[in-house]
XYZ file of C-alpha atoms in Angstrom:
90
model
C 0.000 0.000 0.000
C 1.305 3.149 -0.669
C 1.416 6.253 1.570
C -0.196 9.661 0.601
C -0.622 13.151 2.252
C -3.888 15.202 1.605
C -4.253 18.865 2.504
C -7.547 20.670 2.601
C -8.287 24.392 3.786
C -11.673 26.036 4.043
C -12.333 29.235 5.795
C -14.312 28.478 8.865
C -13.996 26.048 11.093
C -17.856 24.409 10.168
C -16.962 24.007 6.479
C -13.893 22.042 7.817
C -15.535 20.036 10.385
C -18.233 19.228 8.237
C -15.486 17.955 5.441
C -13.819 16.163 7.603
C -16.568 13.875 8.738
C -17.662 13.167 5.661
C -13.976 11.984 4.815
C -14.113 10.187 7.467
C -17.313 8.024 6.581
C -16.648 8.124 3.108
C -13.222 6.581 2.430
C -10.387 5.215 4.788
C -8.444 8.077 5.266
C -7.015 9.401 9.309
C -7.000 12.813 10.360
C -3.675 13.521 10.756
C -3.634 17.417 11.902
C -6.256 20.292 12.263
C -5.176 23.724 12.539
C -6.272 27.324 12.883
C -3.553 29.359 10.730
C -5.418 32.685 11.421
C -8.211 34.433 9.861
C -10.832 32.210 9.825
C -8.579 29.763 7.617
C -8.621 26.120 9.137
C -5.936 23.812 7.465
C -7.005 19.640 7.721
C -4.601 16.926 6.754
C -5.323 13.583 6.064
C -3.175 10.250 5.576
C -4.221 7.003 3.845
C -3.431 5.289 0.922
C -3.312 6.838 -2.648
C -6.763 6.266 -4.227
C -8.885 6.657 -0.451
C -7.002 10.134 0.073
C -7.774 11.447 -3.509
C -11.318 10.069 -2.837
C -11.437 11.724 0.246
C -10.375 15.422 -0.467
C -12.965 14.889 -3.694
C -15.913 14.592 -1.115
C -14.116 16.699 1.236
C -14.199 19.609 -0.882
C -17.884 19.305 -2.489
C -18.655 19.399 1.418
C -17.040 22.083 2.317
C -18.198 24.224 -0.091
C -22.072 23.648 0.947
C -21.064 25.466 4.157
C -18.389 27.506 3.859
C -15.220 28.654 1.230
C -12.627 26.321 -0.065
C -9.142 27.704 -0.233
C -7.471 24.877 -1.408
C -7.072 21.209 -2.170
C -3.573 19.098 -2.780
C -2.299 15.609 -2.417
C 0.990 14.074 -2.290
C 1.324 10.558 -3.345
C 4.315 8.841 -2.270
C 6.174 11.457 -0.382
C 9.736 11.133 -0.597
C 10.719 13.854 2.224
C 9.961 13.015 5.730
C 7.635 15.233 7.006
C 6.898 15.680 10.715
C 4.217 18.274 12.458
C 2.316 17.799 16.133
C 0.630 14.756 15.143
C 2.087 13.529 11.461
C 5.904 11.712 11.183
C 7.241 9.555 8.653
């Protein structure tokens, strides 16, 4: 199985709690970090394998947007570089 990273941010902390949970149900992804960067922007990143984390963000972001702005969506597949935060090391 093979690794990816998924990165969603929304403005408001709803629109990302309400993506979240429906990544969550929908596709076998972990929430890896949540965090406020400031202004209203809430940053959500999600581990799993390739397909369930592209899956994920897909449903993520339709979500998000019912209740809120989407700033961005991005996924790494395979990531070479080891990346560590609070909650998320490889």
């Amino acid at each position: 199985m093979n690794k990816s990273i998924g990165m969603l941010e929304t403005v408001g902390y709803t629109a990302a709690l309400r993506a979240i949970d429906m990544m969550v149900k929908m596709a076998y992804v972990e929430i890896a970090n949540i965090e406020n960067i400031g202004s209203g922007i809430v940053a959500t990143t999600i581990t799993g394998d390739i397909d369930s984390v592209k899956i994920a963000l897909e449903i993520g972001a339709e979500e998000a947007l019912k209740s809120g702005e989407l700033i961005g969506v991005h996924s790494i597949a395979k990531p070479l570089i080891k990346i560590k935060t609070k909650e998320l090391e490889w």
